CSV table of C-alpha atoms in Angstrom, one decimal:
chain,number,residue,atom,x,y,z
A,444,MET,CA,406.1,89.7,136.7
A,445,GLU,CA,408.9,91.3,134.7
A,446,GLY,CA,411.0,88.2,134.9
A,447,LEU,CA,408.0,86.0,133.8
A,448,LEU,CA,407.2,88.2,130.7
A,449,THR,CA,410.9,87.9,129.9
A,450,ARG,CA,410.9,84.1,130.1
A,451,CYS,CA,407.7,83.9,128.0
A,452,ARG,CA,409.0,86.4,125.4
A,453,ALA,CA,411.8,84.0,125.2
A,454,MET,CA,409.8,81.0,124.4
A,455,PRO,CA,409.6,79.9,120.6
A,456,THR,CA,405.8,79.5,120.9
A,457,LEU,CA,405.2,83.0,122.9
A,458,ALA,CA,407.5,84.9,121.2
A,459,THR,CA,406.0,88.3,119.2
A,460,CYS,CA,404.5,86.9,116.1
A,461,HIS,CA,405.7,88.0,113.1
A,462,HIS,CA,403.1,86.2,110.8
A,463,GLN,CA,399.5,87.7,110.3
A,464,LEU,CA,397.2,86.6,113.2
A,465,SER,CA,394.2,84.5,112.5
A,466,GLY,CA,390.7,86.5,112.1
A,467,TYR,CA,388.2,87.3,114.5
A,468,ILE,CA,386.3,84.2,115.6
A,469,PRO,CA,382.5,84.4,115.8
A,470,ARG,CA,381.0,85.4,118.9
A,471,ARG,CA,378.4,83.3,118.9
A,472,PHE,CA,378.4,79.6,119.7
A,473,PRO,CA,376.1,76.8,120.2
A,474,HIS,CA,378.1,75.5,123.4
A,475,CYS,CA,378.2,79.0,125.2
A,476,ALA,CA,376.4,79.7,128.5
A,477,PRO,CA,373.0,80.4,128.4
A,478,GLY,CA,372.6,84.6,127.6
A,479,ARG,CA,376.1,84.6,127.2
A,480,GLY,CA,376.9,85.1,123.2
A,481,LYS,CA,380.7,85.0,123.7
A,482,ARG,CA,381.5,82.6,126.8
A,483,LEU,CA,382.9,79.1,126.0
A,484,VAL,CA,381.9,76.8,128.5
A,485,LEU,CA,384.0,73.5,129.7
A,486,SER,CA,380.4,71.6,130.4
A,487,ARG,CA,379.0,72.0,127.0
A,488,MET,CA,382.2,70.8,125.3
A,489,PHE,CA,381.6,67.3,123.7
A,490,GLN,CA,384.8,65.7,125.2
A,491,PRO,CA,384.4,61.8,126.5
A,492,GLN,CA,387.0,61.6,129.5
A,493,ASN,CA,388.5,58.9,130.9
A,494,LEU,CA,390.7,60.7,133.6
A,495,ARG,CA,391.2,57.3,135.6
A,496,GLU,CA,393.8,55.5,134.0
A,497,ASP,CA,392.0,51.8,134.9
A,498,GLN,CA,389.3,53.3,132.9
A,499,VAL,CA,391.2,53.6,129.4
A,500,LEU,CA,390.8,50.5,127.3
A,501,PRO,CA,391.3,50.4,123.5
A,502,LEU,CA,388.9,48.9,121.2
A,503,ASP,CA,389.6,45.7,121.9
A,504,GLY,CA,389.6,45.8,125.8
A,505,ARG,CA,393.4,44.9,126.1
A,506,SER,CA,395.0,47.4,128.4
A,507,GLY,CA,398.3,46.0,127.7
A,508,ASP,CA,398.0,47.6,123.9
A,509,LEU,CA,398.8,51.1,125.5
A,510,THR,CA,402.1,50.9,124.8
A,511,CYS,CA,403.1,54.7,124.6
A,512,LYS,CA,402.5,57.5,126.6
A,513,SER,CA,400.6,60.0,123.8
A,514,GLN,CA,398.1,57.2,123.0
A,515,ARG,CA,397.4,56.8,126.9
A,516,LEU,CA,397.1,60.5,127.5
A,517,MET,CA,394.9,61.1,124.3
A,518,LEU,CA,392.4,58.6,125.2
A,519,GLN,CA,392.2,59.5,128.8
A,520,VAL,CA,391.4,63.2,128.1
A,521,GLY,CA,389.3,62.5,125.4
A,522,LEU,CA,391.3,63.9,122.7
A,523,ILE,CA,390.6,60.5,120.4
A,524,HIS,CA,388.2,57.9,120.4
A,525,PRO,CA,388.9,54.1,119.0
A,526,ALA,CA,386.5,53.6,116.0
A,527,SER,CA,388.5,50.2,114.5
A,528,SER,CA,391.8,49.0,114.6
A,529,GLY,CA,394.1,51.7,113.5
A,530,CYS,CA,391.5,54.5,112.8
A,531,TYR,CA,390.4,56.8,115.5
A,532,HIS,CA,387.6,59.8,115.7
A,533,LEU,CA,389.5,62.9,116.3
A,534,LEU,CA,387.7,64.7,118.7
A,535,PRO,CA,386.8,68.5,119.3
A,536,TYR,CA,390.3,69.2,121.2
A,537,THR,CA,392.3,67.4,118.5
A,538,VAL,CA,390.7,69.0,115.4
A,539,ARG,CA,391.5,72.5,116.8
A,540,ALA,CA,395.1,71.4,117.3
A,541,MET,CA,395.2,70.1,113.9
A,542,GLU,CA,393.7,73.1,112.2
A,543,LYS,CA,396.0,75.4,113.9
A,544,LEU,CA,398.9,73.2,112.9
A,545,VAL,CA,397.5,73.1,109.2
A,546,ARG,CA,397.6,76.8,109.3
A,547,VAL,CA,401.3,76.7,110.5
A,548,ILE,CA,402.3,74.3,107.7
A,549,ASP,CA,400.2,76.7,105.1
A,550,GLN,CA,402.2,79.8,106.0
A,551,GLU,CA,405.5,77.8,105.8
A,552,MET,CA,404.5,76.3,102.6
A,553,GLN,CA,403.0,79.5,101.0
A,554,ALA,CA,406.1,81.6,101.9
A,555,ILE,CA,408.1,79.4,99.4
A,556,GLY,CA,405.8,79.8,96.8
A,557,GLY,CA,403.3,76.8,97.7
A,558,GLN,CA,400.0,76.5,96.1
A,559,LYS,CA,397.5,74.2,97.8
A,560,VAL,CA,395.3,71.7,96.0
A,561,ASN,CA,393.1,68.8,96.9
A,562,MET,CA,393.0,65.5,95.0
A,563,PRO,CA,390.5,62.8,95.1
A,564,SER,CA,391.5,59.8,97.6
A,565,LEU,CA,390.3,57.6,95.3
A,566,SER,CA,393.1,56.7,92.7
A,567,PRO,CA,392.7,54.7,89.5
A,568,ALA,CA,394.5,51.6,89.5
A,569,GLU,CA,395.7,52.2,85.8
A,570,LEU,CA,398.0,55.3,87.3
A,571,TRP,CA,399.8,53.1,89.8
A,572,GLN,CA,400.1,50.1,87.3
A,573,ALA,CA,402.1,52.6,85.4
A,574,SER,CA,404.5,53.4,87.8
A,575,ASN,CA,404.6,49.4,88.8
A,576,ARG,CA,403.7,50.7,92.4
A,577,TRP,CA,400.5,48.7,92.2
A,578,ASP,CA,402.1,45.6,92.8
A,579,LEU,CA,405.4,46.9,94.7
A,580,MET,CA,403.3,48.5,97.4
A,581,GLY,CA,402.1,44.8,98.1
A,582,LYS,CA,399.3,44.5,100.8
A,583,GLU,CA,399.6,48.2,102.2
A,584,LEU,CA,397.8,49.5,99.5
A,585,LEU,CA,394.0,49.5,100.1
A,586,ARG,CA,392.4,48.5,96.8
A,587,LEU,CA,388.6,48.4,95.9
A,588,ARG,CA,386.6,47.9,92.9
A,589,ASP,CA,383.4,50.2,92.1
A,590,ARG,CA,380.0,48.2,90.7
A,591,HIS,CA,381.4,48.6,87.1
A,592,GLY,CA,384.6,46.4,88.1
A,593,LYS,CA,387.2,49.4,87.8
A,594,GLU,CA,389.9,49.1,90.2
A,595,TYR,CA,390.8,52.1,92.9
A,596,CYS,CA,393.0,52.3,95.7
A,597,LEU,CA,392.7,54.6,98.4
A,598,GLY,CA,396.0,56.8,98.2
A,599,PRO,CA,398.7,56.5,100.8
A,600,THR,CA,400.3,59.3,98.7
A,601,HIS,CA,399.9,61.1,95.2
A,602,GLU,CA,403.0,61.2,93.0
A,603,GLU,CA,401.2,59.4,90.0
A,604,ALA,CA,398.2,61.3,90.7
A,605,ILE,CA,399.9,64.7,90.6
A,606,THR,CA,402.2,64.0,87.8
A,607,ALA,CA,399.1,62.9,85.3
A,608,LEU,CA,397.4,66.3,86.4
A,609,VAL,CA,400.6,68.3,85.3
A,610,ALA,CA,401.3,66.2,82.2
A,611,SER,CA,397.8,67.1,81.1
A,612,GLN,CA,398.5,70.5,80.9
A,613,LYS,CA,399.9,70.8,77.3
A,614,THR,CA,401.4,74.4,77.0
A,615,LEU,CA,403.4,74.8,80.1
A,616,SER,CA,406.5,76.8,79.9
A,617,TYR,CA,409.9,77.0,81.8
A,618,LYS,CA,408.8,80.6,82.6
A,619,GLN,CA,406.0,79.1,84.7
A,620,LEU,CA,408.2,76.8,86.8
A,621,PRO,CA,408.7,76.0,89.4
A,622,PHE,CA,405.6,74.4,90.7
A,623,LEU,CA,405.3,73.6,94.4
A,624,LEU,CA,401.7,72.0,94.7
A,625,TYR,CA,400.6,70.5,98.0
A,626,GLN,CA,397.8,69.3,99.8
A,627,VAL,CA,396.7,68.2,103.4
A,628,THR,CA,394.3,65.3,103.2
A,629,ARG,CA,393.3,61.7,104.5
A,630,LYS,CA,395.9,59.1,103.6
A,631,PHE,CA,395.4,55.2,103.8
A,632,ARG,CA,397.8,52.3,104.3
A,633,ASP,CA,396.5,48.9,105.6
A,634,GLU,CA,399.0,48.5,108.2
A,635,PRO,CA,399.8,44.9,109.3
A,636,ARG,CA,399.9,46.0,112.9
A,637,PRO,CA,398.7,49.3,113.6
A,638,ARG,CA,399.7,50.8,117.3
A,639,PHE,CA,401.0,53.6,119.2
A,640,GLY,CA,397.4,55.7,118.5
A,641,LEU,CA,398.0,58.5,115.8
A,642,LEU,CA,401.7,57.3,115.5
A,643,ARG,CA,401.0,54.4,113.2
A,644,GLY,CA,397.4,53.7,112.0
A,645,ARG,CA,395.5,52.9,108.8
A,646,GLU,CA,394.0,56.4,108.3
A,647,PHE,CA,396.1,59.4,108.9
A,648,TYR,CA,396.3,63.0,107.8
A,649,MET,CA,399.3,63.7,105.7
A,650,LYS,CA,400.7,67.2,104.0
A,651,ASP,CA,402.3,66.1,100.6
A,652,MET,CA,404.1,68.5,98.2
A,653,TYR,CA,404.9,67.6,94.8
A,654,THR,CA,407.5,70.2,93.0
A,655,PHE,CA,408.1,70.5,89.3
A,656,ASP,CA,411.3,72.1,88.1
A,657,SER,CA,413.0,73.1,84.8
A,658,SER,CA,416.3,71.4,85.7
A,659,PRO,CA,418.1,69.4,88.1
A,660,GLU,CA,420.1,72.5,89.6
A,661,ALA,CA,416.7,74.2,89.9
A,662,ALA,CA,415.1,71.4,91.7
A,663,ARG,CA,418.0,70.9,94.2
A,664,GLN,CA,417.4,74.5,95.2
A,665,THR,CA,414.1,73.9,95.7
A,666,TYR,CA,414.5,70.7,97.7
A,667,SER,CA,417.2,72.6,99.8
A,668,LEU,CA,414.0,75.5,100.2
A,669,VAL,CA,411.8,73.0,101.3
A,670,CYS,CA,413.7,71.5,103.8
A,671,ASP,CA,414.4,74.8,105.0
A,672,ALA,CA,411.0,75.4,105.6
A,673,TYR,CA,410.4,72.0,107.5
A,674,SER,CA,413.0,72.9,109.4
A,675,SER,CA,411.4,76.5,110.2
A,676,LEU,CA,408.0,74.5,110.8
A,677,PHE,CA,409.7,72.7,113.8
A,678,ASP,CA,411.2,75.4,115.2
A,679,ARG,CA,408.1,77.3,115.4
A,680,LEU,CA,406.6,74.5,117.2
A,681,GLY,CA,409.5,74.0,119.7
A,682,LEU,CA,410.3,70.3,118.3
A,683,GLN,CA,414.0,69.6,118.2
A,684,CYS,CA,413.9,67.3,114.9
A,685,VAL,CA,416.7,66.2,113.2
A,686,LYS,CA,417.2,66.2,109.6
A,687,VAL,CA,419.1,62.6,108.3
A,688,GLN,CA,419.9,60.9,105.2
A,689,ALA,CA,417.4,58.3,104.5
A,690,ASP,CA,416.7,55.7,102.1
A,691,VAL,CA,414.6,56.2,99.0
A,692,GLY,CA,411.9,53.1,99.6
A,693,SER,CA,409.1,52.7,97.4
A,694,ILE,CA,408.6,56.2,96.6
A,695,GLY,CA,412.0,56.0,94.6
A,696,GLY,CA,414.4,59.0,93.4
A,697,THR,CA,418.0,59.6,94.2
A,698,MET,CA,418.1,61.7,97.0
A,699,SER,CA,416.1,61.2,100.6
A,700,HIS,CA,416.2,63.0,104.0
A,701,GLU,CA,413.9,62.0,107.1
A,702,PHE,CA,412.8,64.6,109.9
A,703,GLN,CA,413.2,62.6,113.0
A,704,LEU,CA,412.0,63.8,116.4
A,705,PRO,CA,413.9,61.8,119.1
A,706,GLY,CA,412.2,59.8,121.4
A,707,GLU,CA,412.1,56.3,123.0
A,708,ILE,CA,408.8,55.0,121.4
A,709,GLY,CA,410.3,55.9,117.9
A,710,GLU,CA,410.6,52.9,115.2
A,711,ASP,CA,413.5,54.5,113.6
A,712,ARG,CA,416.9,54.9,114.4
A,713,PHE,CA,419.5,57.2,113.3
A,714,ALA,CA,422.9,58.1,113.7
A,715,VAL,CA,424.4,61.2,114.5
A,716,CYS,CA,428.2,62.5,114.6
A,717,THR,CA,429.2,64.3,117.6
A,718,SER,CA,432.3,65.7,115.5
A,719,CYS,CA,430.5,67.3,112.5
A,720,SER,CA,427.0,67.4,110.9
A,721,PHE,CA,426.3,64.0,109.8
A,722,SER,CA,423.1,62.2,110.7
A,723,ALA,CA,421.6,59.6,108.9
A,724,ASN,CA,418.9,56.7,109.1
A,725,VAL,CA,421.0,53.3,110.4
A,726,GLU,CA,419.5,51.6,107.1
A,727,THR,CA,421.7,53.6,105.1
A,728,LEU,CA,424.7,52.9,106.7
A,729,ASP,CA,426.9,49.4,106.7
A,730,SER,CA,426.0,47.2,109.5
A,731,SER,CA,429.8,47.3,110.4
A,732,GLN,CA,430.1,51.2,110.1
A,733,MET,CA,431.3,52.4,113.5
A,734,ASN,CA,432.4,56.0,112.7
A,735,CYS,CA,431.3,58.6,110.5
A,736,PRO,CA,432.0,58.4,106.9
A,737,ALA,CA,432.6,62.0,106.6
A,738,CYS,CA,435.0,62.5,109.2
A,739,GLN,CA,435.7,59.3,111.0
A,740,GLY,CA,434.3,60.7,114.0
A,741,PRO,CA,432.4,58.5,116.7
A,742,LEU,CA,428.5,57.8,115.8
A,743,THR,CA,425.7,58.1,118.3
A,744,GLU,CA,422.4,55.9,117.7
A,745,THR,CA,419.1,57.6,118.7
A,746,LYS,CA,415.9,56.1,118.6
A,747,GLY,CA,412.9,58.8,116.6
A,748,ILE,CA,409.8,59.3,115.5
A,749,GLU,CA,409.6,60.2,111.8
A,750,VAL,CA,407.4,63.6,111.2
A,751,GLY,CA,408.5,64.4,107.8
A,752,HIS,CA,410.3,62.9,104.7
A,753,THR,CA,411.6,64.7,101.4
A,754,PHE,CA,412.5,62.9,98.0
A,755,TYR,CA,414.3,64.1,95.2
A,756,LEU,CA,412.4,62.2,92.6
A,757,GLY,CA,414.4,63.6,89.2
A,758,THR,CA,412.5,62.2,86.1
A,759,LYS,CA,411.2,58.9,87.9
A,760,TYR,CA,407.5,60.2,87.3
A,761,SER,CA,407.7,62.8,84.8
A,762,SER,CA,409.3,60.5,82.1
A,763,ILE,CA,406.1,57.9,83.2
A,764,PHE,CA,403.5,60.2,82.6
A,765,ASN,CA,405.4,62.5,80.2
A,766,ALA,CA,404.9,65.7,82.1
A,767,GLN,CA,406.8,68.1,80.2
A,768,PHE,CA,407.3,72.0,79.4
A,769,ILE,CA,408.6,74.0,76.7
A,770,ASN,CA,412.5,74.7,77.6
A,771,VAL,CA,414.3,78.3,76.6
A,772,HIS,CA,415.1,76.4,73.4
A,773,GLY,CA,411.4,75.9,72.2
A,774,LYS,CA,412.2,71.9,73.0
A,775,PRO,CA,409.7,69.7,75.1
A,776,SER,CA,411.7,68.7,78.3
A,777,LEU,CA,410.7,66.3,80.9
A,778,ALA,CA,410.0,68.5,84.4
A,779,GLU,CA,412.3,67.5,87.4
A,780,MET,CA,410.3,66.5,90.5
A,781,GLY,CA,410.3,66.3,94.4
A,782,CYS,CA,408.1,65.2,96.9
A,783,TYR,CA,407.7,66.4,100.3
A,784,GLY,CA,405.6,64.6,103.2
A,785,LEU,CA,404.6,65.8,106.8
A,786,GLY,CA,402.8,63.5,109.0
A,787,VAL,CA,400.0,66.0,110.4
A,788,THR,CA,398.3,63.8,112.7
A,789,ARG,CA,401.7,61.9,113.5
A,790,ILE,CA,403.3,65.6,114.6
A,791,LEU,CA,400.5,65.9,116.9
A,792,ALA,CA,400.9,62.8,118.6
A,793,ALA,CA,404.6,62.9,118.5
A,794,ALA,CA,404.7,66.4,120.1
A,795,ILE,CA,402.5,65.2,123.1
A,796,GLU,CA,404.8,61.9,123.2
A,797,ALA,CA,408.0,64.5,123.6
A,798,LEU,CA,407.0,67.4,125.6
A,799,SER,CA,404.1,65.9,128.0
A,800,THR,CA,404.6,64.1,131.5
A,801,GLU,CA,403.8,60.7,132.2
A,802,ASP,CA,400.2,62.2,133.7
A,803,CYS,CA,399.4,65.7,132.1
A,804,ILE,CA,399.5,66.8,128.3
A,805,ARG,CA,401.9,69.6,127.3
A,806,TRP,CA,401.4,71.0,123.9
A,807,PRO,CA,403.7,73.2,121.6
A,808,SER,CA,401.7,76.6,122.5
A,809,LEU,CA,400.8,77.3,119.0
A,810,LEU,CA,398.9,74.0,118.7
A,811,ALA,CA,397.0,74.1,122.4
A,812,PRO,CA,393.5,73.5,121.5
A,813,TYR,CA,392.4,76.8,123.9
A,814,GLN,CA,395.0,79.3,125.2
A,815,VAL,CA,393.4,79.8,128.6
A,816,CYS,CA,391.3,78.1,131.1
A,817,LEU,CA,389.5,79.9,133.8
A,818,ILE,CA,388.6,78.4,137.2
A,819,PRO,CA,385.8,80.5,138.9
A,820,PRO,CA,385.2,79.1,142.6
A,821,LYS,CA,383.2,76.0,143.7
A,822,LYS,CA,379.6,77.0,144.3
A,823,GLY,CA,378.8,77.4,148.1
A,824,SER,CA,382.4,77.9,148.9
A,825,LYS,CA,383.7,81.1,150.9
A,826,GLU,CA,385.1,82.7,147.7
A,827,GLU,CA,382.1,82.1,145.8
A,828,ALA,CA,382.1,85.9,145.7
A,829,ALA,CA,384.7,85.9,143.1
A,830,ALA,CA,382.9,84.2,140.6
A,831,GLU,CA,381.6,87.2,139.0
A,832,LEU,CA,385.3,88.3,138.8
A,833,THR,CA,386.0,85.2,137.0
A,834,GLY,CA,383.4,86.3,134.3
A,835,GLN,CA,384.4,89.9,133.8
A,836,LEU,CA,387.8,88.6,133.3
A,837,TYR,CA,386.9,86.5,130.7
A,838,ASP,CA,385.1,89.6,128.9
A,839,HIS,CA,388.1,91.7,129.7
A,840,VAL,CA,390.8,89.6,128.1
A,841,SER,CA,388.6,89.0,125.1
A,842,GLU,CA,388.4,92.8,124.5
A,843,ALA,CA,391.9,93.7,125.2
A,844,VAL,CA,393.6,91.0,123.6
A,845,PRO,CA,391.9,90.2,120.5
A,846,GLN,CA,393.8,87.1,119.2
A,847,LEU,CA,392.5,85.2,122.4
A,848,ARG,CA,388.9,85.3,121.0
A,849,GLY,CA,387.9,81.8,121.3
A,850,GLU,CA,390.8,81.0,122.8
A,851,ILE,CA,389.5,80.9,126.5
A,852,LEU,CA,387.3,78.2,127.9
A,853,LEU,CA,385.5,78.8,131.6
A,854,ASP,CA,385.3,75.5,133.6
A,855,ASP,CA,381.9,76.2,134.9
A,856,ARG,CA,381.5,73.0,136.5
A,857,THR,CA,381.4,74.8,139.8
A,858,HIS,CA,379.8,71.8,141.7
A,859,LEU,CA,383.6,70.5,141.7
A,860,THR,CA,386.3,71.9,143.9
A,861,ILE,CA,389.0,74.3,142.5
A,862,GLY,CA,391.4,71.6,143.0
A,863,ASN,CA,389.9,69.1,141.2
A,864,ARG,CA,389.1,71.2,138.0
A,865,LEU,CA,392.8,72.3,138.3
A,866,LYS,CA,394.1,68.6,138.5
A,867,ASP,CA,391.8,68.4,134.8
A,868,ALA,CA,393.2,71.4,133.4
A,869,ASN,CA,397.0,70.3,134.3
A,870,LYS,CA,395.7,66.9,132.3
A,871,PHE,CA,394.5,68.9,129.2
A,872,GLY,CA,397.5,70.9,129.1
A,873,TYR,CA,396.1,74.2,128.5
A,874,PRO,CA,399.3,76.8,128.5
A,875,PHE,CA,397.5,79.4,130.9
A,876,VAL,CA,395.2,78.1,133.8
A,877,ILE,CA,394.0,81.2,135.8
A,878,ILE,CA,392.0,80.5,139.2
A,879,ALA,CA,389.5,82.8,140.9
A,880,GLY,CA,390.7,81.8,144.9
A,881,LYS,CA,390.9,83.5,148.1
A,882,ARG,CA,393.2,86.2,146.9
A,883,ALA,CA,390.5,87.2,144.6
A,884,LEU,CA,388.5,88.6,147.2
A,885,GLU,CA,391.4,91.1,148.0
A,886,ASP,CA,391.5,94.6,146.8
A,887,PRO,CA,393.0,94.8,144.4
A,888,ALA,CA,392.1,91.1,143.2
A,889,HIS,CA,394.3,88.8,142.3
A,890,PHE,CA,394.4,86.0,140.1
A,891,GLU,CA,396.3,82.6,140.3
A,892,VAL,CA,397.8,82.1,137.0
A,893,TRP,CA,399.5,78.7,136.5
A,894,CYS,CA,402.0,79.0,133.6
A,895,GLN,CA,401.8,75.4,132.5
A,896,ASN,CA,405.0,75.6,129.6
A,897,ALA,CA,407.0,77.8,131.9
A,898,SER,CA,406.1,75.6,134.9
A,899,GLU,CA,405.5,78.8,137.3
A,900,VAL,CA,402.5,79.8,139.6
A,901,VAL,CA,402.2,83.6,139.9
A,902,PHE,CA,399.7,86.0,141.3
A,903,LEU,CA,398.6,88.7,139.3
A,904,THR,CA,395.9,91.7,139.2
A,905,LYS,CA,393.5,91.8,136.0
A,906,GLU,CA,395.8,94.4,134.3
A,907,ALA,CA,398.9,92.2,134.9
A,908,VAL,CA,397.0,89.2,133.6
A,909,ILE,CA,396.0,91.1,130.2
A,910,GLU,CA,399.7,91.9,130.0
A,911,LEU,CA,401.0,88.5,130.4
A,912,LEU,CA,398.4,87.3,127.9
A,913,SER,CA,399.2,90.0,125.6
A,914,HIS,CA,402.4,88.2,124.1
A,915,VAL,CA,400.7,85.2,123.4
A,916,GLN,CA,401.3,83.9,119.8
A,917,VAL,CA,397.9,82.5,118.1
A,918,VAL,CA,397.8,81.3,114.6
């Protein structure tokens, strides 16, 4: 037991949380067992499942389009459901995981002074025409007209909108800067060939931050600050992302970095020097370049999934929209800007892609939709007498470990064997699966505990289960 606790404490997702835990979750749910106001039960969850691989088909029915692990697994266990090409319904488990990810993002962004805003998805054409991106973005920009003939786009990003907003504030002082304004909203891009489920779709969630500083030096400090916050975020999630030099693309600016999660399904390629810290997207390198430009050491190429992107914009947008502030000399100056994106839904899919086995989802523990799944005995089995102990364990854990209230799910499908339900639980990737089997009838009762992320199975008393779960970190 002590060894297991030591290993759990060493895991980044189970380390003692130094951030404030989420508040108390209401004790009454519409999907609770009758007469039990606080027990979440699996049978009442809206979770369309296709746990046999041959039952999983994309919207157009071509199984050959299921070309990545995360897409296949997310469809199988009912995390997503196709709505149209490149668009998915996000189902309850996914929404819970995404809300947790957004809370972690909020913690990291607000720790560096970020202020959360929410801008309209509809963006007037004249803003994009002013920056010349109305034409530059081409067919990827989803455009529409209202009944009055006014043109809009569904924003894939919001540099124009946020700069126009800041420019509308005519009395800004250098003493108020920097501003770090961010949002987490739906974005839209008319992908010519959507693929890989949530990794490349037409509609997706993104965190986009826009910063406004009083000087180039201050803006570069802010740039480093946000990049460090991104690194902290991925460390907390247990994702080994690599920060690489990147091209500025259609966003523009003078400096850019991507955060790449290595993976064979990745559509980017980046090079890393084995002799120094240099790393870059291969698009930024000369095609004939074989050695590191910094130290001439050998370069190793790797495929990656881009999960974050940062840009130092300078005055590219502030000069267009006249986003000014009054400087220390009492004169108007243009704000120095940066923009910083995180693919929220892409991070979820990329984490599943990186951490899961071919058959079972594995989550960053912070993002698991539910932390614990309890499996009581099958009805009519020799162990059925332990069923009441399962309910008692649910109640005792909920009372003794407050952060797990609302995080425990009872698999009440007792018409199924323990083995069948354990197989399903492994598919869903709950960090802890606790079974009331034969040894639950012992005195004292021992529960079979599957610690999925540690790949261990142990038998623990009720008290030891509570001690183990008390170290689980929840946001």
